[in-house]
PDB file of C-alpha atoms in Angstrom:
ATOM      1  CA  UNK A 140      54.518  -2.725   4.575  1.00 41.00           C
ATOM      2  CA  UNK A 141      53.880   0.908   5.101  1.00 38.00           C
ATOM      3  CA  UNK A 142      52.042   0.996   1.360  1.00 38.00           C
ATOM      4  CA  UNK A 143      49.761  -2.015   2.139  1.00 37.00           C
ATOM      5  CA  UNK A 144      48.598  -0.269   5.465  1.00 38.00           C
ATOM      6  CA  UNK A 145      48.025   2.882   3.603  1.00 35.00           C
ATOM      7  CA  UNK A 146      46.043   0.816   1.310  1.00 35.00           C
ATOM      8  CA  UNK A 147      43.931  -0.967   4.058  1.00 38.00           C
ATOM      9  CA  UNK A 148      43.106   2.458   5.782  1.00 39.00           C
ATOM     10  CA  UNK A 149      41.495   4.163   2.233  1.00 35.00           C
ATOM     11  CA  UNK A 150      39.586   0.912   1.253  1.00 33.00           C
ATOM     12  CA  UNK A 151      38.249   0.740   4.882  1.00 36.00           C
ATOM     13  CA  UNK A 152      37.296   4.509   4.853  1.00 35.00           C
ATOM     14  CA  UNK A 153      35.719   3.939   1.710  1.00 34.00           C
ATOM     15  CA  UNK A 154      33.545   0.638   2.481  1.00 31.00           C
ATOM     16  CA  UNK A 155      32.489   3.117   5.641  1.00 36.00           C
ATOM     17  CA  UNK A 156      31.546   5.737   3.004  1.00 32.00           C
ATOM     18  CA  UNK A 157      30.060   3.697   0.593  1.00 33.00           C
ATOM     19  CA  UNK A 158      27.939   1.930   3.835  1.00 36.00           C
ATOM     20  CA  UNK A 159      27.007   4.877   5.143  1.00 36.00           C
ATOM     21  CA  UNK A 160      25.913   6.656   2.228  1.00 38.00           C
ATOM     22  CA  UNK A 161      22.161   5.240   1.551  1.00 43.00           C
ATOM     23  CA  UNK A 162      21.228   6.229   5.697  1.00 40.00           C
ATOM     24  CA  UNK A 163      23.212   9.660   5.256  1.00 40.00           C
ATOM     25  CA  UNK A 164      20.791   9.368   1.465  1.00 50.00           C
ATOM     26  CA  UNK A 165      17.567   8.564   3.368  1.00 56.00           C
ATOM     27  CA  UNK A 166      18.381  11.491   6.199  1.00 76.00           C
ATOM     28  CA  UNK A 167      17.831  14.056   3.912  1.00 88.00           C
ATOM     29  CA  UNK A 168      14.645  13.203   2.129  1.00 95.00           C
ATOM     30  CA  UNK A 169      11.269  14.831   3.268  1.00 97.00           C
ATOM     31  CA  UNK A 170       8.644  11.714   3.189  1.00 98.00           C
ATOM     32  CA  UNK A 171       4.885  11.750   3.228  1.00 98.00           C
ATOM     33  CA  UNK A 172       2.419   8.953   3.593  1.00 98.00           C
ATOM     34  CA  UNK A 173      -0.592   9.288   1.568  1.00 98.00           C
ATOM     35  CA  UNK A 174      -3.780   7.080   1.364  1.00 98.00           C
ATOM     36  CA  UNK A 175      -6.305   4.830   2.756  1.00 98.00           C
ATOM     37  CA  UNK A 176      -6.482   2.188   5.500  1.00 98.00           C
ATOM     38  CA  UNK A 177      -4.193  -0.191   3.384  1.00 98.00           C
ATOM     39  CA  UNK A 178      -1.282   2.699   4.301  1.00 98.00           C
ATOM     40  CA  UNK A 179      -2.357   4.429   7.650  1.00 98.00           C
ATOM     41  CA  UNK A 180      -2.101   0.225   8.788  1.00 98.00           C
ATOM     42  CA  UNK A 181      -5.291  -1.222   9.757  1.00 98.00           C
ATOM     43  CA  UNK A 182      -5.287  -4.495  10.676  1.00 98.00           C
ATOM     44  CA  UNK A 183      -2.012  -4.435  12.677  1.00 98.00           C
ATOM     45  CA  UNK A 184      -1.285  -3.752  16.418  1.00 97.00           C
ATOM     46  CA  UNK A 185      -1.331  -0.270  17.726  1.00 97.00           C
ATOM     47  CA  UNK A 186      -4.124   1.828  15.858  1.00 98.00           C
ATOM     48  CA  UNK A 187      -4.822   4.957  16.905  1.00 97.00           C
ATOM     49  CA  UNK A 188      -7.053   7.835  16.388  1.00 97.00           C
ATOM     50  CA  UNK A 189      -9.827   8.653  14.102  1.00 98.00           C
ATOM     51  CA  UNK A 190      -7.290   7.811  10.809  1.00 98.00           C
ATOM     52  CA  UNK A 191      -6.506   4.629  12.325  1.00 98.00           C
ATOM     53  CA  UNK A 192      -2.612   5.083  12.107  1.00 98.00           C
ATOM     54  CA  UNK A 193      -0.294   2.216  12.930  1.00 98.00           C
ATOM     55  CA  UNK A 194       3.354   2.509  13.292  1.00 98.00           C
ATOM     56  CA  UNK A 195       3.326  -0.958  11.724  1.00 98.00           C
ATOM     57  CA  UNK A 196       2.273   0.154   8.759  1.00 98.00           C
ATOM     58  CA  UNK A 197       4.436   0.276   5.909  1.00 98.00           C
ATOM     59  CA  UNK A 198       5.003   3.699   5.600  1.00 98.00           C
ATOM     60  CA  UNK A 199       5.579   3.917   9.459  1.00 98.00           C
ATOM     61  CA  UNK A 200       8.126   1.045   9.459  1.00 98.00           C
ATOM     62  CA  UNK A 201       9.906   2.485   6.460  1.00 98.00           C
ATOM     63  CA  UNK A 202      10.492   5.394   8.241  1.00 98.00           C
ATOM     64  CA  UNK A 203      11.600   3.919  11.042  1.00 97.00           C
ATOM     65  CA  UNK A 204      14.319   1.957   9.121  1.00 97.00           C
ATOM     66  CA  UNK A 205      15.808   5.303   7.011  1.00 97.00           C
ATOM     67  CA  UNK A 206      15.231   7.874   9.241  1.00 96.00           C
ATOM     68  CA  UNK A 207      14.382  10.443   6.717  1.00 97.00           C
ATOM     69  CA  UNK A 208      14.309  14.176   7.237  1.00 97.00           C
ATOM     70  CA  UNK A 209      10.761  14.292   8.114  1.00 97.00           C
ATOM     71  CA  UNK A 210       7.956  12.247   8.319  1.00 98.00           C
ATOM     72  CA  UNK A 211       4.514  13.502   7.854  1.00 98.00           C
ATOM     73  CA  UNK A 212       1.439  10.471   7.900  1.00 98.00           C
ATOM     74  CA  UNK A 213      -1.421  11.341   6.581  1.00 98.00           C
ATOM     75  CA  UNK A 214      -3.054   8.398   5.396  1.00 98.00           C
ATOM     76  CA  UNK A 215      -6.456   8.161   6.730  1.00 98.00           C
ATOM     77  CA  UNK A 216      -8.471   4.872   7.688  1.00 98.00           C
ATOM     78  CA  UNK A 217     -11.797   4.711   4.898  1.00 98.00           C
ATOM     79  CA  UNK A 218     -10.310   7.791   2.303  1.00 98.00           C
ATOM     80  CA  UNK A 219     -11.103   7.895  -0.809  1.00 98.00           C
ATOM     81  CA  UNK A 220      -9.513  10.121  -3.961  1.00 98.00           C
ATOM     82  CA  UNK A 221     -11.313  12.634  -2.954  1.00 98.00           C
ATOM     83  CA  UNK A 222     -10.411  12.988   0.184  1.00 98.00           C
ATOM     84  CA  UNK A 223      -6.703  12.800  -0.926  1.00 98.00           C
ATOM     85  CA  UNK A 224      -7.336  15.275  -3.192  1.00 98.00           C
ATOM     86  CA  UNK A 225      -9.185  17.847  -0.395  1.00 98.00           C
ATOM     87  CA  UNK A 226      -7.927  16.817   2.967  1.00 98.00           C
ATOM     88  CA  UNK A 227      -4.431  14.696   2.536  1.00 98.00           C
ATOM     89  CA  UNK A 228      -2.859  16.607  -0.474  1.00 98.00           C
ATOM     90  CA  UNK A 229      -3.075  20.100   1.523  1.00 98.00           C
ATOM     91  CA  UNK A 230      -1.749  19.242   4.438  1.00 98.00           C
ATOM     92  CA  UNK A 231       1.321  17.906   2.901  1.00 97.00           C
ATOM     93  CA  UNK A 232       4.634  19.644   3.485  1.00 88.00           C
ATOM     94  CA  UNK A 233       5.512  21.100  -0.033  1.00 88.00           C
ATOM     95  CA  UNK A 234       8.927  20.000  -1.980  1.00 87.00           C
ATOM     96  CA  UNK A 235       8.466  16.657  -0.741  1.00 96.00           C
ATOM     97  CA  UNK A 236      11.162  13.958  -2.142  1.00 97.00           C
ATOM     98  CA  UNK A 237       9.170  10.658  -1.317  1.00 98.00           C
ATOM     99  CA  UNK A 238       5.181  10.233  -1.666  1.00 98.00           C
ATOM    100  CA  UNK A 239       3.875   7.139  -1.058  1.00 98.00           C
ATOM    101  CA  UNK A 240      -0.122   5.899  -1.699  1.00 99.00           C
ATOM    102  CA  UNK A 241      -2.544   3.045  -1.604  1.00 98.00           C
ATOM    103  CA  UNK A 242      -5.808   4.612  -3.080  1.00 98.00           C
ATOM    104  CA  UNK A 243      -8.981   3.367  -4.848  1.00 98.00           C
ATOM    105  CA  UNK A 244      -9.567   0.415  -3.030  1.00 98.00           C
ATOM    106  CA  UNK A 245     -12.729   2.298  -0.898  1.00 98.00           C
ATOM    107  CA  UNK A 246     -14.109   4.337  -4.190  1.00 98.00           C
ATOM    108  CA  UNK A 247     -14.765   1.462  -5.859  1.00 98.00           C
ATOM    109  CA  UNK A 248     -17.239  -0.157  -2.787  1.00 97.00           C
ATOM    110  CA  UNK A 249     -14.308  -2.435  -0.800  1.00 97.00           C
ATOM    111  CA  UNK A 250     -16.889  -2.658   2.156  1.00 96.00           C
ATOM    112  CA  UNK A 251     -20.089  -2.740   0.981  1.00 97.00           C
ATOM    113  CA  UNK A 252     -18.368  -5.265  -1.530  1.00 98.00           C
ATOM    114  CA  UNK A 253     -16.652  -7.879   1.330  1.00 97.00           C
ATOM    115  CA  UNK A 254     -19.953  -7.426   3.320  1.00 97.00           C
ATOM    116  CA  UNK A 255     -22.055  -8.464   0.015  1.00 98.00           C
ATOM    117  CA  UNK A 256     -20.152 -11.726  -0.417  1.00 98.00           C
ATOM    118  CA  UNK A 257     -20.208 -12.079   3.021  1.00 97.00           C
ATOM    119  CA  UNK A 258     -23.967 -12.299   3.445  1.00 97.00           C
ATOM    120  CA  UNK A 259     -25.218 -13.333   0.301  1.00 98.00           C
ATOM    121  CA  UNK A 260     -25.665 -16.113  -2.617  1.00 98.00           C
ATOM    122  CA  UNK A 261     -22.094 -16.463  -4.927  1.00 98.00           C
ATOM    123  CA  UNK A 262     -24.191 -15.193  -7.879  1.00 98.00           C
ATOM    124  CA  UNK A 263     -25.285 -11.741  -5.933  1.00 98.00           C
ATOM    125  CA  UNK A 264     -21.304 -11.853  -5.089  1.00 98.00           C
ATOM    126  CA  UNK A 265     -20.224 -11.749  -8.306  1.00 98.00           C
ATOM    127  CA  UNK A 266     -22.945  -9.079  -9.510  1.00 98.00           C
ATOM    128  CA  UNK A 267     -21.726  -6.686  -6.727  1.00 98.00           C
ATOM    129  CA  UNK A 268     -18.156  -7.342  -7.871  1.00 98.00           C
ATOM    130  CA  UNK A 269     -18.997  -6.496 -11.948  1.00 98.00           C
ATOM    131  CA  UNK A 270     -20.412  -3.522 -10.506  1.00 98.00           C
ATOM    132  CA  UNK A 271     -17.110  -2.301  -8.718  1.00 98.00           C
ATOM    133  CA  UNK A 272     -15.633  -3.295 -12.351  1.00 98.00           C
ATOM    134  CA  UNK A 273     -18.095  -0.906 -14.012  1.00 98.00           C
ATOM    135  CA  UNK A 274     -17.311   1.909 -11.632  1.00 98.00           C
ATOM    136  CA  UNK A 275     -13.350   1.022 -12.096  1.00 98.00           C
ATOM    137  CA  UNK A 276     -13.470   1.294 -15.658  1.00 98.00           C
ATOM    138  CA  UNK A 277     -15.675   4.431 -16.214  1.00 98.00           C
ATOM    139  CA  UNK A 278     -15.361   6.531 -13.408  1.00 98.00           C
ATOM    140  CA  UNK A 279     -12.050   5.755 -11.149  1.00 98.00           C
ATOM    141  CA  UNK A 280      -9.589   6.779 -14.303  1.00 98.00           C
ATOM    142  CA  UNK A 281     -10.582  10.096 -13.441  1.00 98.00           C
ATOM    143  CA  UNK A 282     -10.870  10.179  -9.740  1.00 98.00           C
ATOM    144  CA  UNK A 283      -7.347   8.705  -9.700  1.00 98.00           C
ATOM    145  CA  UNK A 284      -6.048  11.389 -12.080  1.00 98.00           C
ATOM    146  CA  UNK A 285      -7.302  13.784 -10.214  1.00 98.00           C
ATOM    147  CA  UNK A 286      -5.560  12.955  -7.208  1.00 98.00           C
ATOM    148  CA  UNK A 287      -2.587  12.188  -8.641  1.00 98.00           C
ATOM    149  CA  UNK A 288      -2.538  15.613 -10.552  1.00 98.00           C
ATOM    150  CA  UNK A 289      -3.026  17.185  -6.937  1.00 98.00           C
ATOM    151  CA  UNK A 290       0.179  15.453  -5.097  1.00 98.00           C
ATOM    152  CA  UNK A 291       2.801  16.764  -8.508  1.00 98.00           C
ATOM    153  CA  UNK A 292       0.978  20.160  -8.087  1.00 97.00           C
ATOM    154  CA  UNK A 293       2.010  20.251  -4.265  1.00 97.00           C
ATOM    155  CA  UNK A 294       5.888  18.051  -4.709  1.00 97.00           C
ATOM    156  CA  UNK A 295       6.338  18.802  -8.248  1.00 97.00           C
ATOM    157  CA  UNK A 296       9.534  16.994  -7.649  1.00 96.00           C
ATOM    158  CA  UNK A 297       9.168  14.211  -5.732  1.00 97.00           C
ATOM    159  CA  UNK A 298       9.334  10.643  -6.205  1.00 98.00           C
ATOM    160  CA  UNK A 299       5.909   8.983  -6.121  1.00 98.00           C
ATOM    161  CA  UNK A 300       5.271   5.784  -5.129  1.00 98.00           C
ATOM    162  CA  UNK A 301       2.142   3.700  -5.705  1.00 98.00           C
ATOM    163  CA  UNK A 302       1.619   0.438  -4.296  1.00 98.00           C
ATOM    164  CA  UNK A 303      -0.925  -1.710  -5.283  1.00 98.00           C
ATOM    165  CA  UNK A 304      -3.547  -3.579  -2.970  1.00 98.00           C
ATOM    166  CA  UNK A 305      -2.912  -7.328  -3.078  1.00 98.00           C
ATOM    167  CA  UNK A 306      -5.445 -10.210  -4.283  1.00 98.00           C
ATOM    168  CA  UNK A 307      -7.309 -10.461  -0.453  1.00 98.00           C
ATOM    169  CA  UNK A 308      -8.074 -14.716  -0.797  1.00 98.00           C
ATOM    170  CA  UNK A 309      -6.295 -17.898  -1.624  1.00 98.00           C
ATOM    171  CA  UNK A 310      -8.141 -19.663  -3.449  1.00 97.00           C
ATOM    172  CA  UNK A 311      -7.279 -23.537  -3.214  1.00 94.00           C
ATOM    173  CA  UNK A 312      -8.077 -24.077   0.184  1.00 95.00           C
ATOM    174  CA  UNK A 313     -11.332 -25.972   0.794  1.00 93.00           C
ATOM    175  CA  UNK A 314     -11.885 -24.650   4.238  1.00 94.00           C
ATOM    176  CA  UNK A 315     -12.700 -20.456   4.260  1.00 97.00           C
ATOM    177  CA  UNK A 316     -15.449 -18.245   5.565  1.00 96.00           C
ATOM    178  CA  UNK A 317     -16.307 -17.585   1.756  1.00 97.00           C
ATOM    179  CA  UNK A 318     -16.847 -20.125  -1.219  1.00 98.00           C
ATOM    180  CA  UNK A 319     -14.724 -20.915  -3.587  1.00 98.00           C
ATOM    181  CA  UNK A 320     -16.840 -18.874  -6.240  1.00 98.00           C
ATOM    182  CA  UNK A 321     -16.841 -15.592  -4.188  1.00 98.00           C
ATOM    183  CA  UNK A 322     -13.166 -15.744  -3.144  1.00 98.00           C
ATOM    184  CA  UNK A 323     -12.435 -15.597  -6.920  1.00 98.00           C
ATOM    185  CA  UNK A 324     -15.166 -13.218  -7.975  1.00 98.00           C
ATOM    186  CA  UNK A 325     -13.430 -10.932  -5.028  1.00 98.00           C
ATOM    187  CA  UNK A 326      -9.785 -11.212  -6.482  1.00 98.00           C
ATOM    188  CA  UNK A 327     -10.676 -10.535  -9.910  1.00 98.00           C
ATOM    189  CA  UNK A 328     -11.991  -7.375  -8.980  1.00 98.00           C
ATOM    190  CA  UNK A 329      -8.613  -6.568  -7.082  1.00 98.00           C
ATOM    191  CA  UNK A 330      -7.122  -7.798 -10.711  1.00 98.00           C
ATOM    192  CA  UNK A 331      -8.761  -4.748 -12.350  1.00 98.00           C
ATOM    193  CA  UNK A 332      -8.367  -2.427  -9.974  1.00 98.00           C
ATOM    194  CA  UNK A 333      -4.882  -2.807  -9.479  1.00 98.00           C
ATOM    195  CA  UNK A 334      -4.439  -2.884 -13.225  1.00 98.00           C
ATOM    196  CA  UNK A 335      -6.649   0.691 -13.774  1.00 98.00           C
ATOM    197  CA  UNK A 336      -4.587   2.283 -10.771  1.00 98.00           C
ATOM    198  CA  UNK A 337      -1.075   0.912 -12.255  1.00 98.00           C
ATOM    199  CA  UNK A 338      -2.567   2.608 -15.616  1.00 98.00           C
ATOM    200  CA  UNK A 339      -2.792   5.646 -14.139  1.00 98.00           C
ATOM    201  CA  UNK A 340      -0.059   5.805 -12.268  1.00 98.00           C
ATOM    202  CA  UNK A 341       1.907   5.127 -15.630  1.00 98.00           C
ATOM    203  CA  UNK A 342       0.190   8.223 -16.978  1.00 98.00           C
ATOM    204  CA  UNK A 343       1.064  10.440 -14.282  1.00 98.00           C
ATOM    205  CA  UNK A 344       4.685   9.223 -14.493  1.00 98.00           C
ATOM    206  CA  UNK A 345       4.400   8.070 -11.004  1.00 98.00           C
ATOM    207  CA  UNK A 346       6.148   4.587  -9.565  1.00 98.00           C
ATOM    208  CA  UNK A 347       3.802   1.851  -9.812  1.00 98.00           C
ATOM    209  CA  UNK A 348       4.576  -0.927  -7.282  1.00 98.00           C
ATOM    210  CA  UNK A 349       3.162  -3.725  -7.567  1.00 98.00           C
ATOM    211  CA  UNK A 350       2.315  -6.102  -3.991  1.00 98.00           C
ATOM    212  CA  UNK A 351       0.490  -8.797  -5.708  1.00 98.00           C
ATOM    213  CA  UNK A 352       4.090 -10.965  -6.043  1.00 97.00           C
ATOM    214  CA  UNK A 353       4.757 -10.565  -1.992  1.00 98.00           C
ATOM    215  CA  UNK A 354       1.522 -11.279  -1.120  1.00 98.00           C
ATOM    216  CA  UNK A 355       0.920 -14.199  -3.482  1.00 98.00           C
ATOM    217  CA  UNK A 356       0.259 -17.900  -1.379  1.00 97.00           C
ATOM    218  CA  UNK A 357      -0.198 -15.656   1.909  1.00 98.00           C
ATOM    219  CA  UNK A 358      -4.168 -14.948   1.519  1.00 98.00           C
ATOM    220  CA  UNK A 359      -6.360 -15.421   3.499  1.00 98.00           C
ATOM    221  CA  UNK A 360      -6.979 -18.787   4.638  1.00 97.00           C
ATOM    222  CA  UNK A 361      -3.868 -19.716   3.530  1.00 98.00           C
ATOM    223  CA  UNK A 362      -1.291 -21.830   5.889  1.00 97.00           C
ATOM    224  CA  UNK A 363       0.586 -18.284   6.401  1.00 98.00           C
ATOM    225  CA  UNK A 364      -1.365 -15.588   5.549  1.00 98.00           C
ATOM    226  CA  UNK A 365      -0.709 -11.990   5.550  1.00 98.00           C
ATOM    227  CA  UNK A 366      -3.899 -10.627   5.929  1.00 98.00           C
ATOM    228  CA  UNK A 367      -6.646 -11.127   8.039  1.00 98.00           C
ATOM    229  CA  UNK A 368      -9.682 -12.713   7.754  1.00 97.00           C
ATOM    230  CA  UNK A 369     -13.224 -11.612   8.928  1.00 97.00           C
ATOM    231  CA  UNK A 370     -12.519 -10.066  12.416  1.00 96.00           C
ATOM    232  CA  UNK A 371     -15.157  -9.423  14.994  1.00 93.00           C
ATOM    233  CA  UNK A 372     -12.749  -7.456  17.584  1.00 93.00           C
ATOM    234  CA  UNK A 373     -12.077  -4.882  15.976  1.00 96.00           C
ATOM    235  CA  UNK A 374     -14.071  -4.840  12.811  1.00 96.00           C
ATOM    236  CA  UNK A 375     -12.421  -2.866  10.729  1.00 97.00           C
ATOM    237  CA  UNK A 376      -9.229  -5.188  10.794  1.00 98.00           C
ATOM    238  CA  UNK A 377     -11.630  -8.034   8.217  1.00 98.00           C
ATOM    239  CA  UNK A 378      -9.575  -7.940   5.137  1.00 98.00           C
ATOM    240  CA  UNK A 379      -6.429  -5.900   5.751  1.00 98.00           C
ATOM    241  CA  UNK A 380      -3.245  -6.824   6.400  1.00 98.00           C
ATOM    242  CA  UNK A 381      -1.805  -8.057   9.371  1.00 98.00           C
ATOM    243  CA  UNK A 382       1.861  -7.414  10.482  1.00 98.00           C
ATOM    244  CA  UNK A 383       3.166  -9.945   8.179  1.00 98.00           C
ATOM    245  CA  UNK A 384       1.704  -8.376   5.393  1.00 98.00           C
ATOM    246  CA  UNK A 385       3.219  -5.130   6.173  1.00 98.00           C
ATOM    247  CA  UNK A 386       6.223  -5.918   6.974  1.00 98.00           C
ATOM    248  CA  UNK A 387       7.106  -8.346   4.641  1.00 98.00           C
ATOM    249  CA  UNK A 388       4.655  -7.493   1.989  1.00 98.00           C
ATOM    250  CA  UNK A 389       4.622  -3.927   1.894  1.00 98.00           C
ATOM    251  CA  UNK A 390       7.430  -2.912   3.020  1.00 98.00           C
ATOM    252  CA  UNK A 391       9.767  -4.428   0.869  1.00 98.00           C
ATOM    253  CA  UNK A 392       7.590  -3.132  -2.061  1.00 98.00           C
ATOM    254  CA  UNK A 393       8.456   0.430  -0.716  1.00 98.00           C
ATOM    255  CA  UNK A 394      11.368   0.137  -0.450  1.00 97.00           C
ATOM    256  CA  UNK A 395      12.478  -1.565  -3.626  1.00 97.00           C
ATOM    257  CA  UNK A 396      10.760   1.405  -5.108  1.00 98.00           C
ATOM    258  CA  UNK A 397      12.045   4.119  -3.454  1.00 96.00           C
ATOM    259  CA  UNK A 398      15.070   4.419  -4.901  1.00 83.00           C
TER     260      UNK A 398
END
């Protein structure tokens, strides 16, 4: 009797150990939040500032739920590369463990893009989206390395994570704000984006995770989507995702790759 209760008392301290040990894990890391409006977590609840930062973003939620070391957000509402590369990437706390990023989506003309199909014929649609193609193809590789190059300069160690942005539209429902025609124009050009940035990514050696499988069936105008559609109050929410999308979208992308 006295053997099996000695036995009970190590497996229970162990099962404690072995439960503990991802929190104790995620305590220690240093984490920083990198990127554009699909990361600082526009189109949920509780914007604020000029960056637009939600603490339902992703990256705010993810922190919440590990409670790592430290924290530092600096994803930015409308950033591009560039800005990453100038503005983001300097301000980050150096030896970081965990980087995550959503970038590209705003270099290659996301706005001016929506707006386009928004207002205009499905032909002039799909011309403004082949554009956004061009500039994917020739230019973003190097915009993209660029930043990339920047964030291993400044957490030469660190595990980088980036997350793709997800096709915006469903595409079977007969009943949306946009045709048929430009909701598919629209997601192929999130197609090769997300395959140019997962390219890159590759080449860097970074984590590429990939959103398009949480997302899929929750577009918008879906039955249940996770992003919004075109908002009037406030604007800048048309297009992003909602708290669905982060949280069961995003998130889980995160943190599957986050090791």
């Amino acid at each position: 009797m006295r053997t099996a209760t000695v036995l009970a008392t190590l497996v229970t301290t162990a099962l404690s150990l072995v439960l503990a040990a991802p929190a104790q894990a995620a305590s220690t890391v240093d984490y920083v939040a990198l990127g554009d409006s699909y990361s600082s977590g526009v189109g949920a609840p509780g914007q604020s500032g000029t960056c637009l930062r939600s603490n339902n973003s992703y990256a705010a939620q993810w922190a919440a739920r590990n409670s790592p070391a430290s924290f530092q957000f600096l994803a930015c509402g409308g950033a591009v590369t560039d800005d990453v590369v100038k503005t983001q990437v300097p301000a980050m706390k150096a030896g970081a463990e965990l980087v995550s990023i959503t970038i590209g989506g705003n270099d290659a003309g996301f706005a001016p893009t929506v707006i386009t199909c928004l207002t205009s014929s499905d032909s002039a649609c799909a011309a403004k989206v082949e554009s956004g193609k061009t500039y994917v193809n020739n230019t973003l590789p190097g915009k993209l390395d660029a930043a990339y190059k920047a964030i291993r300069a400044k957490a030469p160690d660190a595990r980088v994570v980036v997350l793709s942005y997800p096709l915006i539209f469903d595409t079977t429902s007969v009943l949306c704000e946009m045709s048929i025609a430009k909701r598919k124009s629209l997601n192929s050009g999130a197609q090769v984006l997300d395959e140019m940035i997962k390219s890159r990514a590759a080449a860097a050696g970074f984590v590429f995770s990939d959103v398009r499988d949480e997302f899929s069936g929750h577009g918008v105008c879906s039955a249940r989507p996770y992003l919004n559609g075109l908002t009037v109050i406030p604007p800048q929410n048309s297009y992003h995702p909602n708290t669905s999308g982060y949280s069961n979208g995003y998130l889980p992308a995160l943190s599957g790759a986050a090791g």
